[in-house]
Amino acid sequence: MVDRRRSRRLAAGLGAAALMFGVSACGGSGSGGSSDPDTLEVWTRSDPESALTYDKVFAAFTKQTGIKVQHRPVVNFDQQLQARASTRDLPDVMINDAALMGSYQAQGLLKKIDPASIAGHDQLDAKTWATTVGLDGAHYGIPYSRQAFTLFIRKDWRQKLGLPAPKTWADLLTLAKAFAADDPDGDGKKDTYGMVVPGSAQRGYVAWWSASFLWQAGARIIEPTKTGGYRPAMDSDAAVNAVTWLKKTWFCTPDKNVVQPGAITAMTSNASNFQDGNAGMYLTGPYNISAFDKSLGKDKFEVVQAPAGPAGNRDVLAEGENIYFGAKTGKTAQEKALAAFLISPQGQTLAMTGDHQPVVRIPVNHTLDAAKVRDDPRWNVVQNAYRTASVEFPNALDWAPLRQDTADALNSIFTYCGGDVRSSLKELNDTLAGDLKDQDLLK
């Protein structure tokens, strides 16, 4: 594991060096992105459905301000951004994951942002703004959308079996076993599964899925220190207990079909059992609500807050997207105008509604209520989870190598059922310490 980390760290370092080299001359003529001073080149990490929603939002912005938007929806965002940075010309504005802020900032890709310079900045609360603060205390992003995991359950199956919505981990397992063994779809066959689990290490999926259970057990992957750095925390008793429970409950269990076949190698792109109609639960993000409405019908499933873990809390992973300004582009006034529109009630509402996939889940603008805007009370569950029971990965540092190393370790633990969890997590802790040391954050 350590050798893999060193190899990946070296590759990442070379990539970062290439980006730094490219950005060092970025915008040397005082401009970046589109050469037209009245046009902003905007990149979004979006699929075709989401891109149509962005197009609607940008069209409204252009109509209001006269500033045109050259929108480029990008799926392989980071790979294409690296290629673009190497040409010494970044997009004017980027909308992408909040968890990437530290990585982008460390590579010199982002402008600093003064929140007070963005019109409407006071309609975003201090907690949300705090997630855009870098290691140096400056802001490097503008919050655009936030979300928190919730538990999707086949309501029709649960009611047929006469079981309540789960409030604890024990309830969760009871329901998963019933969905797997008690023929909830009534076809006379044991062909249904309890829980959908994206357990692959690829792109860190298993760490992403497991994080909520770690939070609910009172564990953290890393913790801030009083000296301004971080320390690895996956050797704690809380982490050992949580990972042991995950291993024995979902991966190394004699209970057949509590997870879908191939869970240990599944990614979200192929973990489709819930929408396919043969799995009963999925702990995932709220962006799936509209997709599941179409595939299953909204009367078939419910959205509930995650059950409480051993620490007595129901904390889940929170995520989101930020608006970033490309470093050294020369259109600051236009970029700020776009950001102000995107966080305004009008911009946020447009991004939450319509015929295509929404690109704002929980609005960052606190004058809006997600459930009222969508006329859908299920979003109250998501909004409440985000505001009262959620934890984000640290955004200020380069989180990617820590997430990937955590995923590699968890996937290995869940694959080899005879292995010792505590010793494996001690090894992971040493690896995470190396990741933090690489970023000069092991303090």
Coordinates of C-alpha atoms in Angstrom, one line a residue:
M1 CA 0.0 0.0 0.0
V2 CA 2.8 2.4 0.9
D3 CA 4.6 1.8 -2.4
R4 CA 1.4 2.5 -4.3
R5 CA 1.0 5.7 -2.4
R6 CA 4.5 6.8 -3.2
S7 CA 4.1 6.1 -6.8
R8 CA 0.8 7.9 -7.0
R9 CA 2.2 10.8 -5.0
L10 CA 5.1 11.1 -7.4
A11 CA 2.7 11.1 -10.4
A12 CA 0.5 13.7 -8.7
G13 CA 3.5 15.8 -7.9
L14 CA 4.6 15.7 -11.6
G15 CA 1.1 16.6 -12.7
A16 CA 1.0 19.5 -10.2
A17 CA 4.4 20.7 -11.4
A18 CA 3.1 20.7 -14.9
L19 CA 0.1 22.7 -13.9
M20 CA 2.2 25.2 -11.9
F21 CA 4.5 25.6 -15.0
G22 CA 1.5 26.2 -17.2
V23 CA -0.2 28.6 -14.8
S24 CA 2.9 30.6 -14.1
A25 CA 2.4 32.4 -17.4
C26 CA -1.3 32.1 -17.5
G27 CA -3.0 35.2 -18.7
G28 CA 0.2 37.0 -19.4
S29 CA -1.6 39.3 -21.7
G30 CA -4.1 40.1 -19.0
S31 CA -6.8 37.8 -20.2
G32 CA -7.7 34.1 -20.0
G33 CA -10.6 32.0 -21.2
S34 CA -12.5 33.6 -24.1
S35 CA -10.7 36.4 -25.9
D36 CA -13.9 38.4 -26.2
P37 CA -14.0 40.9 -23.3
D38 CA -17.8 40.6 -23.2
T39 CA -17.8 36.8 -23.1
L40 CA -17.0 34.5 -20.2
E41 CA -15.7 31.0 -20.9
V42 CA -17.4 28.8 -18.2
W43 CA -16.6 25.2 -17.5
T44 CA -19.0 23.0 -15.5
R45 CA -18.6 19.4 -14.5
S46 CA -21.8 18.1 -16.0
D47 CA -23.5 15.5 -18.0
P48 CA -25.8 16.4 -20.9
E49 CA -28.9 16.6 -18.7
S50 CA -27.2 18.9 -16.2
A51 CA -25.7 20.9 -19.0
L52 CA -29.1 21.9 -20.3
T53 CA -30.0 23.3 -16.8
Y54 CA -26.8 25.3 -16.8
D55 CA -27.5 26.6 -20.3
K56 CA -30.9 27.9 -19.0
V57 CA -29.2 29.7 -16.1
F58 CA -26.5 31.2 -18.3
A59 CA -29.1 32.4 -20.8
A60 CA -31.0 34.2 -18.1
F61 CA -27.7 35.8 -16.9
T62 CA -26.9 37.0 -20.4
K63 CA -30.4 38.5 -20.9
Q64 CA -30.1 40.4 -17.6
T65 CA -26.5 41.6 -17.9
G66 CA -25.5 41.5 -21.6
I67 CA -22.5 39.4 -20.7
K68 CA -22.3 36.3 -22.9
V69 CA -21.3 32.9 -21.6
Q70 CA -19.4 30.3 -23.7
H71 CA -20.4 27.2 -21.7
R72 CA -18.3 24.1 -21.9
P73 CA -19.8 21.1 -20.0
V74 CA -16.9 18.7 -19.1
V75 CA -17.2 15.2 -17.7
N76 CA -13.4 14.4 -17.4
F77 CA -12.9 17.8 -15.7
D78 CA -9.5 17.5 -14.0
Q79 CA -7.9 15.7 -17.0
Q80 CA -9.0 18.4 -19.4
L81 CA -8.2 21.2 -17.0
Q82 CA -4.6 19.9 -16.7
A83 CA -4.3 19.9 -20.5
R84 CA -5.8 23.4 -20.7
A85 CA -3.5 24.7 -17.9
S86 CA -0.5 23.4 -19.9
T87 CA -1.4 25.7 -22.7
R88 CA -1.2 28.7 -20.3
D89 CA -4.9 29.6 -20.7
L90 CA -7.5 28.8 -18.1
P91 CA -11.2 29.1 -18.3
D92 CA -12.6 32.3 -16.8
V93 CA -15.0 30.6 -14.4
M94 CA -15.3 27.0 -13.3
I95 CA -18.0 25.2 -11.3
N96 CA -16.8 22.0 -9.8
D97 CA -16.6 20.0 -6.5
A98 CA -15.9 21.9 -3.3
A99 CA -13.5 19.2 -2.2
L100 CA -11.2 20.1 -5.1
M101 CA -10.6 23.6 -3.9
G102 CA -7.4 22.8 -1.9
S103 CA -5.9 20.9 -4.8
Y104 CA -6.6 23.7 -7.3
Q105 CA -5.4 26.4 -4.9
A106 CA -2.1 24.5 -4.3
Q107 CA -1.5 24.3 -8.0
G108 CA -2.0 28.0 -8.5
L109 CA -5.2 27.7 -10.6
L110 CA -7.5 30.0 -8.6
K111 CA -7.9 33.6 -7.8
K112 CA -8.4 34.8 -4.3
I113 CA -11.9 36.0 -3.6
D114 CA -13.2 38.7 -1.2
P115 CA -16.7 37.6 -0.3
A116 CA -17.7 41.2 0.4
S117 CA -17.0 42.0 -3.3
I118 CA -19.7 39.6 -4.5
A119 CA -23.2 41.2 -4.5
G120 CA -25.6 39.1 -2.4
H121 CA -22.7 37.6 -0.3
D122 CA -24.6 38.3 2.9
Q123 CA -27.4 35.9 1.8
L124 CA -25.0 33.0 2.3
D125 CA -24.4 32.0 5.9
A126 CA -21.0 32.1 7.6
K127 CA -20.8 28.3 7.9
T128 CA -21.1 27.8 4.2
W129 CA -18.6 30.6 3.4
A130 CA -16.2 29.0 5.8
T131 CA -15.9 25.9 3.5
T132 CA -14.2 28.1 0.9
V133 CA -11.3 29.2 3.1
G134 CA -7.8 27.9 2.1
L135 CA -4.9 27.1 4.3
D136 CA -3.7 30.7 4.1
G137 CA -7.0 32.0 5.4
A138 CA -8.1 33.5 2.1
H139 CA -11.2 32.5 0.2
Y140 CA -10.7 30.6 -3.1
G141 CA -14.3 29.7 -4.1
I142 CA -17.9 30.9 -3.9
P143 CA -20.4 28.4 -2.6
Y144 CA -22.9 27.4 -5.3
S145 CA -24.7 24.2 -4.2
R146 CA -24.6 22.0 -1.2
Q147 CA -26.0 18.5 -0.4
A148 CA -26.0 15.8 2.2
F149 CA -26.5 12.1 1.9
T150 CA -29.9 10.6 2.8
L151 CA -31.2 7.1 2.8
F152 CA -33.4 6.0 -0.1
I153 CA -35.8 3.1 0.8
R154 CA -38.3 1.2 -1.2
K155 CA -41.3 2.3 0.8
D156 CA -43.7 -0.1 -0.8
W157 CA -41.4 -3.1 0.1
R158 CA -40.9 -1.8 3.7
Q159 CA -44.7 -1.4 4.2
K160 CA -45.4 -4.8 2.7
L161 CA -43.1 -6.4 5.2
G162 CA -44.5 -4.3 8.1
L163 CA -41.1 -2.8 9.1
P164 CA -40.4 0.7 10.3
A165 CA -37.9 3.1 8.8
P166 CA -34.6 2.5 10.4
K167 CA -33.5 4.7 13.3
T168 CA -30.3 2.8 14.3
W169 CA -27.6 0.7 12.6
A170 CA -29.4 -2.4 14.0
D171 CA -32.6 -1.4 12.4
L172 CA -30.8 -0.8 9.1
L173 CA -29.4 -4.3 9.1
T174 CA -32.8 -5.8 10.0
L175 CA -34.4 -4.1 7.1
A176 CA -31.6 -5.1 4.7
K177 CA -31.9 -8.7 5.7
A178 CA -35.7 -8.6 5.2
F179 CA -35.4 -7.1 1.8
A180 CA -32.9 -9.8 0.8
A181 CA -34.7 -12.8 2.3
D182 CA -38.5 -12.1 2.6
D183 CA -39.5 -11.7 -1.1
P184 CA -40.6 -8.0 -0.9
D185 CA -41.4 -7.8 -4.6
G186 CA -43.7 -10.9 -4.3
D187 CA -42.4 -12.8 -7.3
G188 CA -41.7 -15.9 -5.2
K189 CA -37.9 -15.7 -5.7
K190 CA -35.0 -14.6 -3.5
D191 CA -33.8 -12.1 -6.2
T192 CA -33.7 -8.9 -4.3
Y193 CA -30.9 -7.2 -2.3
G194 CA -30.8 -5.2 0.9
M195 CA -28.4 -2.3 0.3
V196 CA -26.7 -0.9 -2.8
V197 CA -23.0 -0.3 -2.0
P198 CA -20.5 1.3 -4.4
G199 CA -17.5 -0.5 -2.8
S200 CA -14.8 0.0 -5.5
A201 CA -11.6 1.8 -4.6
Q202 CA -11.6 3.5 -8.1
R203 CA -11.9 7.2 -7.7
G204 CA -12.3 6.7 -4.0
Y205 CA -15.9 5.4 -4.1
V206 CA -15.8 3.2 -1.1
A207 CA -14.3 6.0 1.1
W208 CA -17.1 8.3 -0.1
W209 CA -19.8 5.7 0.8
S210 CA -18.2 4.7 4.1
A211 CA -17.6 8.2 5.3
S212 CA -21.2 8.7 6.7
F213 CA -20.8 5.5 8.8
L214 CA -17.5 6.7 10.1
W215 CA -19.0 10.1 11.1
Q216 CA -21.9 8.2 12.8
A217 CA -19.5 6.2 14.8
G218 CA -17.6 9.3 16.0
A219 CA -14.6 8.7 13.8
R220 CA -12.7 10.9 11.4
I221 CA -10.2 10.2 8.7
I222 CA -8.0 13.1 9.7
E223 CA -8.4 15.7 12.4
P224 CA -7.2 19.3 12.7
T225 CA -4.5 20.1 15.3
K226 CA -4.0 23.1 17.5
T227 CA -0.8 23.9 15.6
G228 CA -2.6 24.6 12.4
G229 CA -2.0 21.2 10.7
Y230 CA -3.7 17.8 10.7
R231 CA -3.2 14.4 12.1
P232 CA -4.4 11.0 10.8
A233 CA -7.2 9.5 12.9
M234 CA -8.1 6.2 11.3
D235 CA -6.4 4.3 14.1
S236 CA -9.0 5.4 16.7
D237 CA -11.2 2.9 18.5
A238 CA -14.2 4.6 16.9
A239 CA -12.7 4.0 13.4
V240 CA -11.8 0.4 14.1
N241 CA -15.3 -0.3 15.4
A242 CA -17.0 1.4 12.4
V243 CA -14.8 -0.4 9.8
T244 CA -15.2 -3.7 11.6
W245 CA -19.0 -3.3 11.5
L246 CA -19.0 -2.3 7.9
K247 CA -16.8 -5.3 7.0
K248 CA -18.9 -7.9 8.9
T249 CA -22.3 -6.4 8.1
W250 CA -22.0 -5.8 4.3
F251 CA -19.0 -7.6 2.9
C252 CA -18.0 -10.5 5.0
T253 CA -21.4 -11.7 6.1
P254 CA -23.1 -15.1 5.9
D255 CA -26.4 -13.2 5.1
K256 CA -26.9 -13.7 1.4
N257 CA -27.9 -10.7 -0.7
V258 CA -27.7 -8.0 1.9
V259 CA -25.7 -6.1 -0.7
Q260 CA -25.9 -6.4 -4.5
P261 CA -23.6 -8.8 -6.4
G262 CA -20.2 -7.3 -7.1
A263 CA -20.5 -4.6 -4.5
I264 CA -16.7 -4.7 -3.8
T265 CA -16.0 -3.5 -7.3
A266 CA -19.1 -1.4 -8.0
M267 CA -19.0 2.3 -8.8
T268 CA -22.0 4.6 -8.9
S269 CA -22.1 4.3 -12.6
N270 CA -22.9 0.6 -12.5
A271 CA -24.4 0.3 -9.0
S272 CA -27.9 0.6 -10.6
N273 CA -29.8 -1.9 -8.6
F274 CA -32.0 0.5 -6.7
Q275 CA -33.3 2.2 -9.8
D276 CA -33.5 -1.1 -11.6
G277 CA -36.0 -2.2 -9.0
N278 CA -34.1 -5.1 -7.3
A279 CA -32.5 -3.4 -4.2
G280 CA -34.3 -1.9 -1.2
M281 CA -31.9 0.8 0.1
Y282 CA -29.2 3.2 -1.1
L283 CA -27.3 5.8 1.0
T284 CA -26.5 8.4 -1.6
G285 CA -26.9 12.0 -2.7
P286 CA -30.1 13.8 -3.4
Y287 CA -29.3 14.4 -7.1
N288 CA -30.7 10.9 -7.5
I289 CA -34.3 11.9 -6.5
S290 CA -35.4 13.0 -9.9
A291 CA -33.7 10.0 -11.6
F292 CA -35.4 7.6 -9.3
D293 CA -38.8 9.3 -9.7
K294 CA -38.5 8.5 -13.4
S295 CA -37.2 5.0 -13.1
L296 CA -39.3 3.8 -10.1
G297 CA -42.1 6.4 -9.6
K298 CA -42.1 8.7 -6.6
D299 CA -44.7 6.6 -4.8
K300 CA -42.4 3.6 -4.7
F301 CA -39.6 5.0 -2.5
E302 CA -39.0 7.4 0.4
V303 CA -36.2 9.7 1.4
V304 CA -35.3 9.5 5.1
Q305 CA -32.5 10.8 7.3
A306 CA -29.7 8.3 7.9
P307 CA -30.0 6.2 11.1
A308 CA -27.9 6.9 14.2
G309 CA -24.6 5.1 14.8
P310 CA -22.8 4.2 18.0
A311 CA -21.9 7.8 18.7
G312 CA -25.6 8.7 18.8
N313 CA -25.5 11.0 15.9
R314 CA -26.9 10.8 12.4
D315 CA -24.1 12.7 10.6
V316 CA -23.7 12.1 6.9
L317 CA -21.2 13.2 4.3
A318 CA -21.9 16.7 3.0
E319 CA -20.6 17.8 -0.4
G320 CA -21.2 20.6 -2.9
E321 CA -20.0 22.7 -5.8
N322 CA -18.1 26.0 -5.7
I323 CA -17.7 28.7 -8.3
Y324 CA -14.0 29.3 -9.0
F325 CA -12.3 32.1 -10.9
G326 CA -9.4 31.0 -13.1
A327 CA -6.0 32.5 -12.0
K328 CA -4.9 35.6 -13.8
T329 CA -7.8 35.9 -16.2
G330 CA -8.6 39.6 -16.9
K331 CA -12.4 39.7 -16.5
T332 CA -12.8 40.1 -12.8
A333 CA -15.9 42.4 -13.0
Q334 CA -17.7 40.0 -15.4
E335 CA -16.8 37.0 -13.3
K336 CA -18.1 38.7 -10.1
A337 CA -21.3 39.6 -12.0
L338 CA -21.8 36.0 -12.9
A339 CA -21.1 34.7 -9.4
A340 CA -23.6 37.2 -8.0
F341 CA -26.3 36.0 -10.4
L342 CA -25.6 32.3 -9.6
I343 CA -26.0 32.8 -5.9
S344 CA -29.0 35.1 -6.2
P345 CA -32.5 33.8 -5.5
Q346 CA -33.3 34.0 -9.2
G347 CA -30.1 32.1 -10.3
Q348 CA -30.5 29.5 -7.6
T349 CA -34.2 28.9 -8.3
L350 CA -33.5 28.5 -12.0
A351 CA -30.8 25.9 -11.2
M352 CA -33.1 23.9 -8.9
T353 CA -36.2 23.7 -11.2
G354 CA -37.2 22.8 -14.8
D355 CA -37.4 19.8 -17.0
H356 CA -33.8 18.7 -16.7
Q357 CA -31.4 17.5 -13.9
P358 CA -31.1 20.3 -11.3
V359 CA -27.6 21.5 -10.6
V360 CA -28.3 23.2 -7.3
R361 CA -29.5 20.8 -4.6
I362 CA -29.6 22.6 -1.3
P363 CA -29.5 26.3 -2.1
V364 CA -26.6 28.2 -0.6
N365 CA -28.8 31.3 -0.6
H366 CA -30.5 31.1 2.9
T367 CA -33.5 33.1 1.7
L368 CA -34.6 30.0 -0.2
D369 CA -36.2 26.8 1.0
A370 CA -35.4 23.7 -1.1
A371 CA -38.7 22.0 -0.4
K372 CA -40.8 25.1 -1.2
V373 CA -39.0 25.9 -4.4
R374 CA -39.5 22.4 -5.7
D375 CA -42.9 21.9 -4.0
D376 CA -41.5 18.6 -2.7
P377 CA -41.3 17.8 1.0
R378 CA -38.6 15.2 0.5
W379 CA -36.1 18.0 0.1
N380 CA -36.9 19.1 3.7
V381 CA -35.1 15.8 4.7
V382 CA -32.1 16.6 2.7
Q383 CA -31.9 20.2 3.8
N384 CA -32.3 19.3 7.5
A385 CA -29.5 16.7 7.1
Y386 CA -27.2 19.2 5.6
R387 CA -27.9 21.9 8.1
T388 CA -28.0 19.8 11.3
A389 CA -26.2 16.5 10.8
S390 CA -23.5 16.6 8.2
V391 CA -19.7 16.7 7.9
E392 CA -17.7 17.7 4.8
F393 CA -14.3 16.4 3.8
P394 CA -11.7 19.2 4.5
N395 CA -11.7 21.4 1.5
A396 CA -8.6 23.5 2.3
L397 CA -6.0 20.8 1.6
D398 CA -5.5 18.5 -1.3
W399 CA -8.0 15.9 -0.3
A400 CA -7.7 13.6 -3.4
P401 CA -4.7 11.5 -2.2
L402 CA -6.1 11.0 1.3
R403 CA -9.4 9.9 -0.1
Q404 CA -7.8 7.5 -2.6
D405 CA -5.5 6.0 0.0
T406 CA -8.4 5.6 2.4
A407 CA -10.5 3.9 -0.4
D408 CA -7.6 1.5 -1.3
A409 CA -7.3 0.5 2.4
L410 CA -11.0 0.0 3.0
N411 CA -11.5 -1.9 -0.3
S412 CA -8.6 -4.3 0.8
I413 CA -10.1 -4.7 4.3
F414 CA -13.5 -5.5 2.9
T415 CA -12.1 -7.9 0.2
Y416 CA -9.9 -10.0 2.5
C417 CA -12.3 -11.2 5.2
G418 CA -9.6 -12.9 7.3
G419 CA -7.5 -9.8 7.7
D420 CA -7.1 -7.8 10.9
V421 CA -8.9 -4.5 10.8
R422 CA -6.9 -2.7 13.5
S423 CA -3.5 -3.5 12.0
S424 CA -4.8 -2.5 8.5
L425 CA -6.1 0.8 9.8
K426 CA -2.7 1.4 11.5
E427 CA -1.1 0.9 8.2
L428 CA -3.6 3.3 6.6
N429 CA -2.9 5.8 9.3
D430 CA 0.9 5.7 8.5
T431 CA 0.0 6.2 4.8
L432 CA -2.2 9.2 5.6
A433 CA 0.6 10.7 7.7
G434 CA 2.8 10.5 4.6
D435 CA 0.1 12.2 2.6
L436 CA -0.1 15.0 5.1
K437 CA 3.7 15.3 5.3
D438 CA 3.8 15.7 1.6
Q439 CA 1.6 18.8 1.9
D440 CA 3.6 20.1 4.9
L441 CA 0.4 19.6 7.1
L442 CA 1.5 16.9 9.5
K443 CA 1.8 19.3 12.5

